[in-house]
């Protein structure tokens, strides 16, 4: 794996439908992210198509929404597969992407992906609605992620809301900003004592990491790769972080001010990257940092794919990714027995 030679951007070939959607998404991001640092929520909600919860199975999965704390409007959606008579399913806690500023568990594309994961793995998927920036800034999102884990560790909550699940077989998965959140929530959770909850694996899909100094992939792919540009990622980080210091170990996670993770009991971790993602080099650096720290990590490289490609079901790579996650989850489960 050579992180210093990203692809030439003009070789990305995609169906027209996907291209048009990606172009619209780019225009949409630029329209909702105002110059004064606020998000146009009205406009965002207009184009954020929602899927309601459904107690009748759709594609073999039923869903319901659970309130963690009404005063903070913290809730999650549970995806339970119905075609398997299995008790004792693993739990996938899922943190969605969206630059910390957009998307929810009921956003149609995220609802679809979580539904597929629940059915194919199979697993009970818990997709969390954390508060968004800039209305809420760091560390609120990570604090609330921990609150979710504590809520799921509670016996009463579990028997009421996740009766088919075994929380000792818990994975945390996230894409983009949700992957960034996965790393930090896990790292903080690793210092807590839980009754039953045990995180046995991490799935990090195209992590949103960064630093002050630009990487090669950021420079080469900026302006030509879909979805993310430097202007947009800078905007997202400024919305999320009050101080704006990107080298404090929160953003540049594996950088010079990084935490020593060699003593943390890090579970097996799957790191997924794409060839046309400006964040590619940060993600590979993170993977290399895990390896260097003696952790069990797997790198999966979709050389012809862009940031959050798996949200586009018309691409065969989207289903391949689900199979890849399934393989990883099975491998980890076989080990813990
Ligand atoms: C839950 O999973 C753990 C770890 O895999 C296992 O030891 C335990 O027996 C499981 N619990 C039940 C009720 O099957
Ligand atoms: C971020 O982290 C990398 C190591 O992964 C380091 O080389 C770099 O100096 C850090 N800071 C910046 C400014 O990117």
mmCIF file of C-alpha atoms and ligand atoms in Angstrom:
data_model
loop_
_atom_site.group_PDB
_atom_site.id
_atom_site.type_symbol
_atom_site.label_atom_id
_atom_site.label_comp_id
_atom_site.label_asym_id
_atom_site.label_seq_id
_atom_site.Cartn_x
_atom_site.Cartn_y
_atom_site.Cartn_z
ATOM 1 C CA UNK A 1 0.000 0.000 0.000
ATOM 2 C CA UNK A 2 1.563 3.256 -1.135
ATOM 3 C CA UNK A 3 -0.112 6.227 0.458
ATOM 4 C CA UNK A 4 1.882 8.783 -1.514
ATOM 5 C CA UNK A 5 0.382 8.005 -4.915
ATOM 6 C CA UNK A 6 -3.347 8.638 -5.045
ATOM 7 C CA UNK A 7 -5.140 7.978 -8.316
ATOM 8 C CA UNK A 8 -5.456 10.608 -10.985
ATOM 9 C CA UNK A 9 -8.937 11.954 -10.396
ATOM 10 C CA UNK A 10 -10.168 11.869 -13.995
ATOM 11 C CA UNK A 11 -10.163 8.062 -14.136
ATOM 12 C CA UNK A 12 -13.223 7.649 -11.880
ATOM 13 C CA UNK A 13 -16.057 6.072 -13.883
ATOM 14 C CA UNK A 14 -19.592 6.005 -12.449
ATOM 15 C CA UNK A 15 -23.156 5.530 -13.713
ATOM 16 C CA UNK A 16 -24.859 8.778 -14.730
ATOM 17 C CA UNK A 17 -27.488 8.437 -12.019
ATOM 18 C CA UNK A 18 -24.764 8.357 -9.351
ATOM 19 C CA UNK A 19 -22.884 11.250 -10.911
ATOM 20 C CA UNK A 20 -25.940 13.458 -10.960
ATOM 21 C CA UNK A 21 -26.784 12.585 -7.366
ATOM 22 C CA UNK A 22 -23.215 13.332 -6.266
ATOM 23 C CA UNK A 23 -23.216 16.630 -8.095
ATOM 24 C CA UNK A 24 -26.510 17.605 -6.433
ATOM 25 C CA UNK A 25 -25.139 16.559 -3.057
ATOM 26 C CA UNK A 26 -22.124 18.835 -3.546
ATOM 27 C CA UNK A 27 -24.354 21.761 -4.483
ATOM 28 C CA UNK A 28 -26.565 20.936 -1.496
ATOM 29 C CA UNK A 29 -23.656 20.956 0.970
ATOM 30 C CA UNK A 30 -22.487 24.339 -0.306
ATOM 31 C CA UNK A 31 -26.004 25.756 -0.034
ATOM 32 C CA UNK A 32 -26.654 24.659 3.550
ATOM 33 C CA UNK A 33 -23.199 25.628 4.916
ATOM 34 C CA UNK A 34 -23.491 29.385 5.315
ATOM 35 C CA UNK A 35 -20.563 31.796 5.294
ATOM 36 C CA UNK A 36 -21.282 32.814 8.886
ATOM 37 C CA UNK A 37 -20.640 29.244 10.065
ATOM 38 C CA UNK A 38 -24.282 28.221 10.597
ATOM 39 C CA UNK A 39 -26.239 25.459 8.831
ATOM 40 C CA UNK A 40 -29.440 26.230 6.959
ATOM 41 C CA UNK A 41 -31.504 23.567 8.761
ATOM 42 C CA UNK A 42 -34.696 24.473 6.959
ATOM 43 C CA UNK A 43 -33.152 23.743 3.577
ATOM 44 C CA UNK A 44 -31.401 20.629 4.857
ATOM 45 C CA UNK A 45 -34.640 19.175 6.256
ATOM 46 C CA UNK A 46 -36.340 19.838 2.934
ATOM 47 C CA UNK A 47 -33.955 17.499 1.089
ATOM 48 C CA UNK A 48 -33.276 15.005 3.917
ATOM 49 C CA UNK A 49 -35.785 12.308 2.913
ATOM 50 C CA UNK A 50 -36.892 10.305 5.953
ATOM 51 C CA UNK A 51 -37.906 6.679 6.447
ATOM 52 C CA UNK A 52 -40.364 6.194 9.344
ATOM 53 C CA UNK A 53 -39.883 3.273 11.793
ATOM 54 C CA UNK A 54 -41.786 0.140 10.852
ATOM 55 C CA UNK A 55 -42.974 -2.687 13.105
ATOM 56 C CA UNK A 56 -43.883 -4.596 9.927
ATOM 57 C CA UNK A 57 -40.663 -6.049 8.518
ATOM 58 C CA UNK A 58 -39.324 -4.352 5.383
ATOM 59 C CA UNK A 59 -36.713 -6.461 3.567
ATOM 60 C CA UNK A 60 -36.611 -8.791 6.557
ATOM 61 C CA UNK A 61 -35.958 -6.114 9.171
ATOM 62 C CA UNK A 62 -38.278 -4.321 11.586
ATOM 63 C CA UNK A 63 -37.360 -1.009 13.191
ATOM 64 C CA UNK A 64 -38.361 1.058 16.197
ATOM 65 C CA UNK A 65 -37.112 4.314 17.676
ATOM 66 C CA UNK A 66 -36.040 4.560 21.319
ATOM 67 C CA UNK A 67 -35.633 7.759 23.345
ATOM 68 C CA UNK A 68 -32.533 7.829 25.566
ATOM 69 C CA UNK A 69 -33.141 11.297 27.001
ATOM 70 C CA UNK A 70 -36.031 13.491 25.886
ATOM 71 C CA UNK A 71 -34.566 16.669 27.400
ATOM 72 C CA UNK A 72 -31.609 16.402 25.018
ATOM 73 C CA UNK A 73 -33.612 14.683 22.254
ATOM 74 C CA UNK A 74 -31.156 11.760 22.236
ATOM 75 C CA UNK A 75 -32.632 8.753 20.487
ATOM 76 C CA UNK A 76 -31.665 5.742 18.426
ATOM 77 C CA UNK A 77 -33.246 3.468 15.850
ATOM 78 C CA UNK A 78 -33.095 -0.300 16.382
ATOM 79 C CA UNK A 79 -32.947 -2.581 13.326
ATOM 80 C CA UNK A 80 -33.940 -6.156 14.212
ATOM 81 C CA UNK A 81 -33.734 -8.929 11.611
ATOM 82 C CA UNK A 82 -36.890 -11.051 11.589
ATOM 83 C CA UNK A 83 -35.930 -13.902 9.264
ATOM 84 C CA UNK A 84 -33.630 -15.533 11.757
ATOM 85 C CA UNK A 85 -35.012 -17.247 14.847
ATOM 86 C CA UNK A 86 -31.745 -16.397 16.541
ATOM 87 C CA UNK A 87 -31.417 -15.130 20.057
ATOM 88 C CA UNK A 88 -28.148 -13.737 21.222
ATOM 89 C CA UNK A 89 -27.412 -11.646 18.120
ATOM 90 C CA UNK A 90 -24.364 -9.364 18.116
ATOM 91 C CA UNK A 91 -25.050 -5.632 18.439
ATOM 92 C CA UNK A 92 -23.688 -3.090 15.985
ATOM 93 C CA UNK A 93 -23.724 0.420 17.454
ATOM 94 C CA UNK A 94 -23.696 2.649 14.374
ATOM 95 C CA UNK A 95 -22.620 6.304 14.187
ATOM 96 C CA UNK A 96 -23.625 7.814 10.837
ATOM 97 C CA UNK A 97 -21.503 10.246 8.838
ATOM 98 C CA UNK A 98 -22.360 13.708 7.575
ATOM 99 C CA UNK A 99 -19.428 15.887 8.667
ATOM 100 C CA UNK A 100 -20.956 16.166 12.190
ATOM 101 C CA UNK A 101 -23.376 18.700 10.683
ATOM 102 C CA UNK A 102 -25.980 16.628 8.794
ATOM 103 C CA UNK A 103 -27.931 13.340 8.643
ATOM 104 C CA UNK A 104 -29.938 11.246 11.124
ATOM 105 C CA UNK A 105 -30.670 7.528 11.619
ATOM 106 C CA UNK A 106 -33.974 7.988 9.760
ATOM 107 C CA UNK A 107 -32.322 9.688 6.763
ATOM 108 C CA UNK A 108 -33.319 7.300 3.970
ATOM 109 C CA UNK A 109 -29.791 6.369 2.867
ATOM 110 C CA UNK A 110 -28.605 5.571 6.399
ATOM 111 C CA UNK A 111 -31.803 3.698 7.206
ATOM 112 C CA UNK A 112 -31.156 1.553 4.084
ATOM 113 C CA UNK A 113 -27.545 0.759 4.971
ATOM 114 C CA UNK A 114 -28.348 -0.156 8.594
ATOM 115 C CA UNK A 115 -31.232 -2.342 7.405
ATOM 116 C CA UNK A 116 -28.890 -4.224 5.063
ATOM 117 C CA UNK A 117 -26.296 -4.686 7.790
ATOM 118 C CA UNK A 118 -28.928 -6.013 10.222
ATOM 119 C CA UNK A 119 -30.257 -8.509 7.684
ATOM 120 C CA UNK A 120 -26.983 -9.691 6.164
ATOM 121 C CA UNK A 121 -24.747 -10.029 9.208
ATOM 122 C CA UNK A 122 -27.227 -10.775 10.973
ATOM 123 C CA UNK A 123 -27.106 -8.362 13.904
ATOM 124 C CA UNK A 124 -29.215 -5.947 15.897
ATOM 125 C CA UNK A 125 -28.141 -2.509 14.657
ATOM 126 C CA UNK A 126 -28.489 0.516 16.942
ATOM 127 C CA UNK A 127 -28.162 3.741 14.939
ATOM 128 C CA UNK A 128 -27.685 6.786 17.175
ATOM 129 C CA UNK A 129 -28.986 10.313 16.652
ATOM 130 C CA UNK A 130 -26.223 12.407 18.204
ATOM 131 C CA UNK A 131 -26.577 16.221 18.302
ATOM 132 C CA UNK A 132 -25.169 18.020 15.270
ATOM 133 C CA UNK A 133 -22.692 20.891 14.911
ATOM 134 C CA UNK A 134 -22.409 23.826 14.922
ATOM 135 C CA UNK A 135 -25.466 24.060 17.237
ATOM 136 C CA UNK A 136 -23.662 21.491 19.428
ATOM 137 C CA UNK A 137 -19.893 21.278 19.437
ATOM 138 C CA UNK A 138 -17.167 18.944 20.540
ATOM 139 C CA UNK A 139 -17.172 17.105 22.955
ATOM 140 C CA UNK A 140 -21.009 16.904 23.197
ATOM 141 C CA UNK A 141 -21.231 14.257 20.459
ATOM 142 C CA UNK A 142 -18.670 12.003 22.125
ATOM 143 C CA UNK A 143 -20.123 12.543 25.616
ATOM 144 C CA UNK A 144 -23.531 11.530 24.273
ATOM 145 C CA UNK A 145 -22.056 8.509 22.481
ATOM 146 C CA UNK A 146 -20.816 7.312 25.870
ATOM 147 C CA UNK A 147 -24.261 7.970 27.349
ATOM 148 C CA UNK A 148 -25.687 5.669 24.685
ATOM 149 C CA UNK A 149 -23.287 2.852 25.632
ATOM 150 C CA UNK A 150 -24.218 3.267 29.303
ATOM 151 C CA UNK A 151 -27.916 3.175 28.381
ATOM 152 C CA UNK A 152 -27.381 -0.074 26.430
ATOM 153 C CA UNK A 153 -25.434 -1.584 29.313
ATOM 154 C CA UNK A 154 -28.487 -1.258 31.555
ATOM 155 C CA UNK A 155 -30.292 -4.581 31.948
ATOM 156 C CA UNK A 156 -33.824 -3.110 32.007
ATOM 157 C CA UNK A 157 -33.251 -1.037 28.891
ATOM 158 C CA UNK A 158 -31.828 -4.012 27.098
ATOM 159 C CA UNK A 159 -34.540 -6.509 27.889
ATOM 160 C CA UNK A 160 -37.111 -3.916 26.904
ATOM 161 C CA UNK A 161 -35.583 -2.655 23.657
ATOM 162 C CA UNK A 162 -33.061 -5.243 22.411
ATOM 163 C CA UNK A 163 -34.394 -8.595 23.645
ATOM 164 C CA UNK A 164 -32.671 -10.584 20.856
ATOM 165 C CA UNK A 165 -29.249 -9.087 21.381
ATOM 166 C CA UNK A 166 -26.160 -10.023 23.354
ATOM 167 C CA UNK A 167 -24.406 -6.810 24.386
ATOM 168 C CA UNK A 168 -21.215 -8.725 25.265
ATOM 169 C CA UNK A 169 -20.859 -9.063 21.515
ATOM 170 C CA UNK A 170 -20.880 -5.384 20.656
ATOM 171 C CA UNK A 171 -19.234 -3.795 17.627
ATOM 172 C CA UNK A 172 -19.012 -0.073 17.045
ATOM 173 C CA UNK A 173 -19.196 1.001 13.423
ATOM 174 C CA UNK A 174 -19.217 4.421 11.815
ATOM 175 C CA UNK A 175 -18.588 6.140 8.543
ATOM 176 C CA UNK A 176 -16.830 9.448 7.970
ATOM 177 C CA UNK A 177 -17.530 11.724 10.971
ATOM 178 C CA UNK A 178 -19.226 8.708 12.554
ATOM 179 C CA UNK A 179 -15.926 6.826 12.193
ATOM 180 C CA UNK A 180 -14.103 9.662 13.921
ATOM 181 C CA UNK A 181 -16.731 9.454 16.657
ATOM 182 C CA UNK A 182 -16.322 5.657 16.847
ATOM 183 C CA UNK A 183 -12.615 5.995 17.582
ATOM 184 C CA UNK A 184 -13.100 8.596 20.318
ATOM 185 C CA UNK A 185 -16.129 7.000 21.966
ATOM 186 C CA UNK A 186 -14.403 3.628 22.042
ATOM 187 C CA UNK A 187 -11.213 5.142 23.419
ATOM 188 C CA UNK A 188 -13.153 6.784 26.254
ATOM 189 C CA UNK A 189 -15.318 3.709 26.843
ATOM 190 C CA UNK A 190 -12.188 1.573 27.195
ATOM 191 C CA UNK A 191 -11.469 3.413 30.450
ATOM 192 C CA UNK A 192 -14.920 2.633 31.933
ATOM 193 C CA UNK A 193 -16.288 -0.445 33.644
ATOM 194 C CA UNK A 194 -19.434 -1.869 32.055
ATOM 195 C CA UNK A 195 -21.634 -4.573 33.526
ATOM 196 C CA UNK A 196 -22.295 -6.563 30.370
ATOM 197 C CA UNK A 197 -21.331 -4.414 27.417
ATOM 198 C CA UNK A 198 -18.113 -5.431 25.723
ATOM 199 C CA UNK A 199 -16.793 -3.903 22.511
ATOM 200 C CA UNK A 200 -15.227 -6.743 20.536
ATOM 201 C CA UNK A 201 -14.624 -5.050 17.181
ATOM 202 C CA UNK A 202 -14.552 -1.692 15.374
ATOM 203 C CA UNK A 203 -15.611 -0.997 11.791
ATOM 204 C CA UNK A 204 -14.277 2.312 10.488
ATOM 205 C CA UNK A 205 -15.615 3.298 7.089
ATOM 206 C CA UNK A 206 -13.743 6.129 5.415
ATOM 207 C CA UNK A 207 -12.852 7.993 8.554
ATOM 208 C CA UNK A 208 -13.091 11.756 8.762
ATOM 209 C CA UNK A 209 -9.687 12.714 10.159
ATOM 210 C CA UNK A 210 -7.455 15.668 9.442
ATOM 211 C CA UNK A 211 -4.623 17.940 10.490
ATOM 212 C CA UNK A 212 -3.245 21.386 9.768
ATOM 213 C CA UNK A 213 -0.794 20.176 7.172
ATOM 214 C CA UNK A 214 -2.388 18.839 3.954
ATOM 215 C CA UNK A 215 -1.700 15.303 2.844
ATOM 216 C CA UNK A 216 -0.859 14.244 -0.697
ATOM 217 C CA UNK A 217 -4.355 12.808 -1.313
ATOM 218 C CA UNK A 218 -5.950 16.043 -0.064
ATOM 219 C CA UNK A 219 -3.856 18.069 -2.497
ATOM 220 C CA UNK A 220 -4.176 15.785 -5.528
ATOM 221 C CA UNK A 221 -7.894 14.975 -5.186
ATOM 222 C CA UNK A 222 -9.208 18.338 -3.963
ATOM 223 C CA UNK A 223 -11.822 19.714 -6.334
ATOM 224 C CA UNK A 224 -12.006 16.586 -8.497
ATOM 225 C CA UNK A 225 -13.057 13.736 -6.160
ATOM 226 C CA UNK A 226 -16.799 13.657 -5.361
ATOM 227 C CA UNK A 227 -18.420 14.972 -2.147
ATOM 228 C CA UNK A 228 -15.446 16.194 -0.101
ATOM 229 C CA UNK A 229 -13.253 19.184 -0.887
ATOM 230 C CA UNK A 230 -10.795 20.924 1.413
ATOM 231 C CA UNK A 231 -13.108 23.910 1.623
ATOM 232 C CA UNK A 232 -15.914 21.673 2.847
ATOM 233 C CA UNK A 233 -13.844 19.646 5.317
ATOM 234 C CA UNK A 234 -12.374 22.882 6.745
ATOM 235 C CA UNK A 235 -15.911 24.177 7.188
ATOM 236 C CA UNK A 236 -16.980 20.968 8.972
ATOM 237 C CA UNK A 237 -14.023 21.025 11.376
ATOM 238 C CA UNK A 238 -14.622 24.673 12.230
ATOM 239 C CA UNK A 239 -18.263 23.877 13.008
ATOM 240 C CA UNK A 240 -17.303 20.966 15.220
ATOM 241 C CA UNK A 241 -14.343 22.338 17.153
ATOM 242 C CA UNK A 242 -14.546 25.491 19.190
ATOM 243 C CA UNK A 243 -10.814 26.110 19.337
ATOM 244 C CA UNK A 244 -10.070 25.028 15.797
ATOM 245 C CA UNK A 245 -6.763 23.412 16.713
ATOM 246 C CA UNK A 246 -6.503 20.435 14.409
ATOM 247 C CA UNK A 247 -3.344 19.008 15.899
ATOM 248 C CA UNK A 248 -4.606 18.402 19.404
ATOM 249 C CA UNK A 249 -5.124 14.672 18.951
ATOM 250 C CA UNK A 250 -8.872 15.058 18.468
ATOM 251 C CA UNK A 251 -8.673 15.682 14.731
ATOM 252 C CA UNK A 252 -5.126 14.550 13.870
ATOM 253 C CA UNK A 253 -5.799 11.395 15.835
ATOM 254 C CA UNK A 254 -2.600 9.543 15.040
ATOM 255 C CA UNK A 255 -0.456 12.695 14.963
ATOM 256 C CA UNK A 256 2.273 13.994 17.272
ATOM 257 C CA UNK A 257 -0.087 14.725 20.158
ATOM 258 C CA UNK A 258 -1.769 11.364 19.890
ATOM 259 C CA UNK A 259 -2.679 9.342 22.900
ATOM 260 C CA UNK A 260 -0.551 6.291 23.636
ATOM 261 C CA UNK A 261 -2.937 3.499 22.637
ATOM 262 C CA UNK A 262 -0.437 0.698 23.040
ATOM 263 C CA UNK A 263 -1.829 0.001 26.516
ATOM 264 C CA UNK A 264 -5.491 0.196 25.508
ATOM 265 C CA UNK A 265 -7.154 -3.139 24.910
ATOM 266 C CA UNK A 266 -8.063 -2.242 21.314
ATOM 267 C CA UNK A 267 -10.331 -4.818 19.632
ATOM 268 C CA UNK A 268 -9.828 -6.053 16.043
ATOM 269 C CA UNK A 269 -10.460 -3.110 13.718
ATOM 270 C CA UNK A 270 -11.475 -2.946 10.080
ATOM 271 C CA UNK A 271 -10.421 0.219 8.222
ATOM 272 C CA UNK A 272 -12.093 0.838 4.846
ATOM 273 C CA UNK A 273 -10.608 3.371 2.406
ATOM 274 C CA UNK A 274 -11.335 4.487 -1.171
ATOM 275 C CA UNK A 275 -9.025 5.568 -3.994
ATOM 276 C CA UNK A 276 -10.965 8.752 -4.760
ATOM 277 C CA UNK A 277 -11.376 10.044 -1.222
ATOM 278 C CA UNK A 278 -9.347 13.137 -0.273
ATOM 279 C CA UNK A 279 -9.137 11.714 3.281
ATOM 280 C CA UNK A 280 -7.491 8.516 2.078
ATOM 281 C CA UNK A 281 -4.001 9.293 3.395
ATOM 282 C CA UNK A 282 -5.305 10.163 6.879
ATOM 283 C CA UNK A 283 -7.186 6.880 6.989
ATOM 284 C CA UNK A 284 -4.176 4.824 5.914
ATOM 285 C CA UNK A 285 -2.020 6.657 8.462
ATOM 286 C CA UNK A 286 -4.505 5.696 11.155
ATOM 287 C CA UNK A 287 -4.373 2.056 10.056
ATOM 288 C CA UNK A 288 -0.567 2.136 10.120
ATOM 289 C CA UNK A 289 -0.652 3.725 13.578
ATOM 290 C CA UNK A 290 -2.837 0.869 14.859
ATOM 291 C CA UNK A 291 -0.423 -1.704 13.411
ATOM 292 C CA UNK A 292 2.573 0.118 14.847
ATOM 293 C CA UNK A 293 0.864 0.137 18.253
ATOM 294 C CA UNK A 294 0.515 -3.648 18.049
ATOM 295 C CA UNK A 295 -3.229 -3.765 17.269
ATOM 296 C CA UNK A 296 -5.121 -6.234 15.108
ATOM 297 C CA UNK A 297 -6.153 -4.120 12.119
ATOM 298 C CA UNK A 298 -7.342 -4.890 8.597
ATOM 299 C CA UNK A 299 -7.192 -2.483 5.688
ATOM 300 C CA UNK A 300 -9.773 -2.837 2.908
ATOM 301 C CA UNK A 301 -9.069 -0.649 -0.121
ATOM 302 C CA UNK A 302 -11.730 0.144 -2.729
ATOM 303 C CA UNK A 303 -9.357 1.657 -5.261
ATOM 304 C CA UNK A 304 -12.104 2.893 -7.588
ATOM 305 C CA UNK A 305 -14.470 4.286 -4.985
ATOM 306 C CA UNK A 306 -15.185 7.716 -3.499
ATOM 307 C CA UNK A 307 -16.172 8.987 -0.036
ATOM 308 C CA UNK A 308 -19.294 7.136 1.320
ATOM 309 C CA UNK A 309 -19.759 5.105 -1.894
ATOM 310 C CA UNK A 310 -21.723 2.431 0.029
ATOM 311 C CA UNK A 311 -24.679 4.824 0.343
ATOM 312 C CA UNK A 312 -25.250 4.287 -3.398
ATOM 313 C CA UNK A 313 -26.865 0.825 -3.767
ATOM 314 C CA UNK A 314 -26.605 0.914 -7.583
ATOM 315 C CA UNK A 315 -22.830 0.390 -7.218
ATOM 316 C CA UNK A 316 -21.800 -3.281 -6.861
ATOM 317 C CA UNK A 317 -19.103 -2.186 -4.397
ATOM 318 C CA UNK A 318 -21.861 -1.158 -1.990
ATOM 319 C CA UNK A 319 -22.972 -4.800 -1.564
ATOM 320 C CA UNK A 320 -19.369 -5.993 -1.586
ATOM 321 C CA UNK A 321 -18.722 -3.801 1.418
ATOM 322 C CA UNK A 322 -21.603 -5.381 3.345
ATOM 323 C CA UNK A 323 -20.121 -8.842 2.611
ATOM 324 C CA UNK A 324 -16.720 -7.627 3.705
ATOM 325 C CA UNK A 325 -18.136 -6.368 7.038
ATOM 326 C CA UNK A 326 -19.986 -9.661 7.435
ATOM 327 C CA UNK A 327 -16.723 -11.579 6.968
ATOM 328 C CA UNK A 328 -14.995 -9.433 9.573
ATOM 329 C CA UNK A 329 -17.835 -9.754 12.110
ATOM 330 C CA UNK A 330 -17.951 -13.544 11.644
ATOM 331 C CA UNK A 331 -14.201 -13.827 12.105
ATOM 332 C CA UNK A 332 -14.310 -11.852 15.351
ATOM 333 C CA UNK A 333 -17.346 -13.768 16.638
ATOM 334 C CA UNK A 334 -15.678 -17.111 15.934
ATOM 335 C CA UNK A 335 -12.762 -15.998 18.037
ATOM 336 C CA UNK A 336 -14.745 -14.866 21.074
ATOM 337 C CA UNK A 337 -16.899 -18.020 20.850
HETATM 338 C C1 LIG B 1 -23.177 -13.547 25.135
HETATM 339 O O1 LIG B 1 -21.918 -13.508 24.502
HETATM 340 C C2 LIG B 1 -20.842 -13.880 25.321
HETATM 341 C C3 LIG B 1 -19.561 -13.614 24.562
HETATM 342 O O2 LIG B 1 -19.597 -14.157 23.272
HETATM 343 C C4 LIG B 1 -21.014 -15.343 25.715
HETATM 344 O O3 LIG B 1 -19.952 -15.749 26.553
HETATM 345 C C5 LIG B 1 -22.352 -15.512 26.426
HETATM 346 O O4 LIG B 1 -22.584 -16.864 26.680
HETATM 347 C C6 LIG B 1 -23.489 -14.958 25.596
HETATM 348 N N1 LIG B 1 -24.730 -14.912 26.390
HETATM 349 C C7 LIG B 1 -25.768 -15.686 26.162
HETATM 350 C C8 LIG B 1 -26.949 -15.432 27.019
HETATM 351 O O5 LIG B 1 -25.781 -16.526 25.284
HETATM 352 C C1 LIG B 2 -0.498 15.029 12.047
HETATM 353 O O1 LIG B 2 -0.036 13.716 12.247
HETATM 354 C C2 LIG B 2 1.067 13.266 11.465
HETATM 355 C C3 LIG B 2 1.416 11.868 11.870
HETATM 356 O O2 LIG B 2 0.395 10.993 11.585
HETATM 357 C C4 LIG B 2 2.246 14.163 11.599
HETATM 358 O O3 LIG B 2 3.278 13.752 10.729
HETATM 359 C C5 LIG B 2 1.844 15.593 11.313
HETATM 360 O O4 LIG B 2 2.934 16.447 11.587
HETATM 361 C C6 LIG B 2 0.650 15.990 12.169
HETATM 362 N N1 LIG B 2 0.311 17.360 11.991
HETATM 363 C C7 LIG B 2 -0.046 17.958 10.895
HETATM 364 C C8 LIG B 2 0.263 19.410 10.897
HETATM 365 O O5 LIG B 2 -0.593 17.448 9.962
#
